[in-house]
């Protein structure tokens, strides 16, 4: 999956690409972010401002036009035994 996120106190835009090793991509090279900065949701598909983890291992993207980072989550997805999906989230807004 992919979703829009922001990173750090200045709210640098990024695209979170999920999977076994979630990655933050398309971060502007001049963004003022650092190791351990909070990452939060800005997509209308999720609660606005929901914390999703922190940025780790900052580096330039292979094309050198953007920065990218790994997403460190506060949970291990392999530990989940069940998941609750709120299908009425948008209806309550």
Coordinates of N, CA, C and O in Angstrom, one line a residue:
X1 N 0.8 -1.2 0.0 CA 0.0 0.0 0.0 C 0.9 1.2 0.0 O 2.1 1.2 0.3
X2 N 0.3 2.4 -0.3 CA 1.0 3.6 -0.3 C 0.0 4.7 0.3 O -1.2 4.6 0.1
X3 N 0.6 5.6 1.1 CA -0.3 6.7 1.6 C 0.6 7.9 1.9 O 1.8 7.8 2.0
X4 N -0.1 9.0 1.9 CA 0.6 10.3 2.2 C 0.9 10.5 3.7 O 0.0 10.2 4.5
X5 N 2.1 10.9 4.0 CA 2.5 11.2 5.3 C 3.3 12.5 5.4 O 3.7 13.0 4.4
X6 N 3.5 13.0 6.6 CA 4.4 14.1 6.9 C 5.4 13.7 7.9 O 5.1 12.9 8.8
X7 N 6.6 14.3 7.9 CA 7.6 13.9 8.8 C 8.1 15.2 9.6 O 8.4 16.2 9.0
X8 N 8.3 15.0 10.9 CA 8.9 16.0 11.7 C 8.1 17.2 12.0 O 7.0 17.3 11.6
X9 N 8.7 18.1 12.8 CA 8.1 19.3 13.2 C 7.7 20.3 12.1 O 6.7 21.0 12.2
X10 N 8.4 20.2 11.0 CA 8.2 21.1 9.8 C 7.2 20.5 8.9 O 6.8 21.1 7.9
X11 N 6.8 19.2 9.1 CA 5.8 18.6 8.2 C 6.2 18.3 6.8 O 5.5 18.6 5.9
X12 N 7.4 17.8 6.6 CA 7.9 17.5 5.3 C 7.0 16.4 4.6 O 6.8 15.4 5.3
X13 N 6.6 16.7 3.4 CA 5.7 15.7 2.7 C 6.5 14.5 2.3 O 7.7 14.6 2.0
X14 N 5.9 13.3 2.3 CA 6.5 12.1 1.9 C 5.4 11.1 1.5 O 4.2 11.3 1.8
X15 N 5.9 10.1 0.8 CA 5.0 9.0 0.4 C 5.5 7.7 1.2 O 6.6 7.3 1.0
X16 N 4.6 7.2 2.0 CA 4.9 5.9 2.7 C 4.6 4.8 1.8 O 3.4 4.6 1.3
X17 N 5.5 3.9 1.5 CA 5.3 2.7 0.8 C 5.4 1.5 1.8 O 6.5 1.3 2.3
X18 N 4.3 0.9 2.0 CA 4.3 -0.2 3.0 C 4.8 -1.5 2.5 O 5.3 -1.6 1.4
X19 N 4.8 -2.5 3.3 CA 5.4 -3.8 3.0 C 6.2 -4.3 4.2 O 6.1 -3.8 5.3
X20 N 7.0 -5.4 3.9 CA 7.8 -6.0 4.9 C 8.8 -5.0 5.5 O 9.1 -5.0 6.7
X21 N 9.3 -4.1 4.7 CA 10.2 -3.0 5.1 C 9.7 -1.7 4.6 O 10.0 -1.2 3.6
X22 N 8.7 -1.1 5.4 CA 8.1 0.2 5.0 C 9.2 1.3 4.8 O 10.1 1.4 5.5
X23 N 8.9 2.1 3.7 CA 9.9 3.1 3.3 C 9.2 4.4 3.1 O 8.1 4.5 2.6
X24 N 9.9 5.5 3.5 CA 9.4 6.9 3.2 C 10.1 7.3 2.0 O 11.4 7.4 1.9
X25 N 9.4 7.7 0.9 CA 10.0 8.1 -0.3 C 9.5 9.5 -0.7 O 8.7 10.1 -0.1
X26 N 10.1 10.1 -1.8 CA 9.8 11.4 -2.3 C 9.9 12.5 -1.3 O 9.1 13.5 -1.3
X27 N 10.8 12.4 -0.4 CA 11.1 13.5 0.6 C 11.9 14.5 -0.1 O 13.0 14.2 -0.7
X28 N 11.5 15.8 -0.1 CA 12.3 16.8 -0.7 C 13.8 16.8 -0.1 O 13.9 16.7 1.1
X29 N 14.8 17.0 -0.9 CA 16.2 16.9 -0.4 C 16.5 18.0 0.6 O 17.3 17.8 1.5
X30 N 15.8 19.1 0.5 CA 16.1 20.2 1.4 C 15.2 20.2 2.7 O 15.2 21.1 3.5
X31 N 14.4 19.1 2.9 CA 13.5 19.0 4.0 C 14.3 19.0 5.3 O 15.4 18.4 5.4
X32 N 13.8 19.7 6.3 CA 14.5 19.8 7.6 C 14.0 18.7 8.5 O 13.1 18.9 9.4
X33 N 14.5 17.5 8.3 CA 14.1 16.3 9.1 C 15.3 15.6 9.6 O 16.4 15.8 9.0
X34 N 15.2 14.8 10.6 CA 16.3 14.1 11.1 C 15.9 12.7 11.6 O 14.8 12.3 11.7
X35 N 17.0 12.0 12.0 CA 16.8 10.7 12.5 C 15.9 10.6 13.7 O 16.0 11.4 14.6
X36 N 14.9 9.8 13.6 CA 13.9 9.7 14.7 C 12.7 10.6 14.7 O 11.9 10.5 15.6
X37 N 12.7 11.5 13.7 CA 11.5 12.4 13.6 C 10.2 11.6 13.4 O 10.2 10.6 12.7
X38 N 9.1 12.1 14.0 CA 7.8 11.4 14.0 C 7.3 11.5 12.6 O 7.5 12.5 11.8
X39 N 6.6 10.4 12.2 CA 5.9 10.3 10.9 C 4.4 10.2 11.2 O 4.0 9.4 12.0
X40 N 3.6 11.0 10.5 CA 2.1 10.9 10.8 C 1.3 11.0 9.5 O 1.8 11.5 8.5
X41 N 0.1 10.5 9.6 CA -0.8 10.3 8.5 C -1.4 11.7 8.1 O -1.8 12.5 8.9
X42 N -1.5 11.9 6.8 CA -2.2 13.1 6.3 C -3.2 12.7 5.2 O -3.8 13.5 4.5
X43 N -3.4 11.4 5.0 CA -4.3 10.9 4.0 C -5.7 10.9 4.5 O -5.9 10.7 5.7
X44 N -6.7 11.2 3.6 CA -8.1 11.2 4.1 C -8.5 9.7 4.3 O -9.6 9.5 4.9
X45 N -7.7 8.7 4.0 CA -8.1 7.3 4.3 C -7.9 6.9 5.7 O -8.3 5.9 6.1
X46 N -7.1 7.8 6.5 CA -6.8 7.4 7.9 C -7.1 8.7 8.7 O -7.1 9.8 8.2
X47 N -7.2 8.5 10.0 CA -7.3 9.7 10.9 C -6.2 10.7 10.7 O -5.0 10.3 10.8
X48 N -6.5 11.9 10.5 CA -5.4 12.9 10.2 C -4.6 13.1 11.5 O -5.1 13.2 12.6
X49 N -3.3 13.1 11.3 CA -2.3 13.2 12.4 C -2.0 12.0 13.1 O -1.3 12.0 14.1
X50 N -2.5 10.8 12.7 CA -2.3 9.6 13.4 C -0.8 9.2 13.2 O -0.2 9.2 12.1
X51 N -0.1 9.0 14.4 CA 1.3 8.6 14.3 C 1.4 7.2 13.7 O 0.7 6.3 14.1
X52 N 2.4 7.1 12.8 CA 2.6 5.8 12.2 C 4.0 5.3 12.4 O 4.3 4.1 12.1
X53 N 4.9 6.1 13.0 CA 6.3 5.6 13.4 C 7.2 6.8 13.3 O 6.9 7.9 13.5
X54 N 8.5 6.4 13.1 CA 9.6 7.5 13.0 C 10.5 7.2 11.8 O 10.6 6.0 11.4
X55 N 11.2 8.2 11.4 CA 12.1 8.1 10.3 C 13.5 7.6 10.7 O 14.0 8.1 11.7
X56 N 14.0 6.7 10.0 CA 15.3 6.1 10.3 C 16.1 5.9 9.0 O 15.6 5.7 8.0
X57 N 17.5 5.9 9.2 CA 18.4 5.7 8.0 C 18.1 6.6 6.9 O 17.9 6.1 5.7
X58 N 18.2 7.9 7.1 CA 18.0 8.9 6.0 C 19.1 8.7 5.0 O 20.2 8.5 5.3
X59 N 18.7 8.9 3.7 CA 19.7 8.8 2.6 C 19.1 9.4 1.4 O 17.9 9.7 1.3
X60 N 19.9 9.7 0.4 CA 19.4 10.1 -0.9 C 18.8 9.0 -1.7 O 19.3 7.8 -1.6
X61 N 17.8 9.3 -2.5 CA 17.2 8.2 -3.3 C 18.2 7.9 -4.4 O 19.1 8.6 -4.7
X62 N 18.0 6.7 -5.0 CA 18.9 6.3 -6.1 C 19.0 7.3 -7.2 O 20.1 7.4 -7.8
X63 N 17.9 8.0 -7.5 CA 18.0 9.0 -8.6 C 18.6 10.3 -8.2 O 18.8 11.2 -9.0
X64 N 18.9 10.5 -6.9 CA 19.5 11.7 -6.3 C 18.7 12.9 -6.3 O 19.1 14.0 -6.0
X65 N 17.4 12.8 -6.7 CA 16.5 14.0 -6.7 C 15.7 14.2 -5.4 O 15.3 15.3 -5.1
X66 N 15.6 13.1 -4.6 CA 14.8 13.2 -3.4 C 15.7 12.5 -2.3 O 16.6 11.8 -2.6
X67 N 15.1 12.6 -1.1 CA 15.7 11.8 0.0 C 14.7 10.7 0.3 O 13.5 10.7 -0.1
X68 N 15.1 9.7 1.0 CA 14.2 8.6 1.5 C 14.7 8.1 2.8 O 15.8 8.5 3.3
X69 N 13.9 7.3 3.5 CA 14.2 6.8 4.8 C 13.4 5.5 5.1 O 12.4 5.3 4.4
X70 N 13.8 4.8 6.0 CA 13.1 3.7 6.5 C 12.1 4.1 7.5 O 12.3 5.1 8.2
X71 N 10.9 3.4 7.6 CA 10.0 3.8 8.7 C 10.1 2.7 9.8 O 10.0 1.5 9.6
X72 N 10.4 3.2 11.0 CA 10.4 2.4 12.2 C 9.1 2.5 12.9 O 8.7 3.6 13.3
X73 N 8.3 1.4 13.0 CA 7.0 1.4 13.7 C 7.2 1.0 15.1 O 8.2 0.5 15.5
X74 N 6.2 1.3 15.9 CA 6.2 1.0 17.3 C 5.7 -0.4 17.6 O 5.5 -0.8 18.7
X75 N 5.4 -1.1 16.5 CA 4.8 -2.4 16.6 C 5.5 -3.4 15.6 O 6.1 -2.9 14.7
X76 N 5.4 -4.6 15.9 CA 5.9 -5.6 14.9 C 4.7 -6.3 14.3 O 3.9 -7.0 14.9
X77 N 4.5 -6.1 13.0 CA 3.3 -6.6 12.3 C 3.2 -8.2 12.4 O 2.1 -8.7 12.3
X78 N 4.3 -8.8 12.6 CA 4.3 -10.3 12.8 C 3.6 -10.7 14.1 O 3.3 -11.9 14.3
X79 N 3.5 -9.8 15.0 CA 2.9 -10.1 16.3 C 1.3 -10.0 16.3 O 0.7 -10.4 17.3
X80 N 0.8 -9.5 15.3 CA -0.7 -9.3 15.2 C -1.4 -10.7 15.1 O -1.0 -11.5 14.2
X81 N -2.4 -10.9 15.9 CA -3.2 -12.1 15.7 C -4.6 -11.7 15.2 O -5.2 -12.6 14.6
X82 N -5.0 -10.5 15.4 CA -6.3 -10.0 14.8 C -6.2 -8.5 14.6 O -5.4 -7.8 15.2
X83 N -7.0 -8.0 13.7 CA -7.0 -6.6 13.3 C -8.4 -6.1 13.2 O -9.3 -6.8 12.7
X84 N -8.7 -5.0 13.8 CA -10.0 -4.4 13.7 C -10.0 -3.3 12.6 O -9.1 -2.5 12.6
X85 N -10.9 -3.4 11.7 CA -11.0 -2.4 10.6 C -12.2 -1.6 10.7 O -13.4 -2.2 10.7
X86 N -12.1 -0.3 10.9 CA -13.2 0.6 11.1 C -13.8 1.0 9.7 O -13.2 1.9 9.0
X87 N -14.8 0.4 9.3 CA -15.4 0.7 8.0 C -16.3 1.9 8.0 O -16.8 2.4 6.9
X88 N -16.6 2.4 9.2 CA -17.5 3.6 9.3 C -16.7 4.9 9.6 O -17.3 5.9 9.9
X89 N -15.4 4.9 9.5 CA -14.6 6.1 9.8 C -15.1 7.3 9.1 O -15.3 8.3 9.7
X90 N -15.2 7.3 7.8 CA -15.6 8.5 7.0 C -17.0 8.9 7.3 O -17.3 10.1 7.2
X91 N -17.9 8.0 7.6 CA -19.2 8.3 7.9 C -19.4 9.1 9.2 O -20.4 9.9 9.3
X92 N -18.4 9.1 10.1 CA -18.5 9.8 11.4 C -17.9 11.2 11.3 O -18.0 11.9 12.3
X93 N -17.3 11.5 10.2 CA -16.6 12.9 10.1 C -17.6 14.0 9.9 O -18.6 13.9 9.3

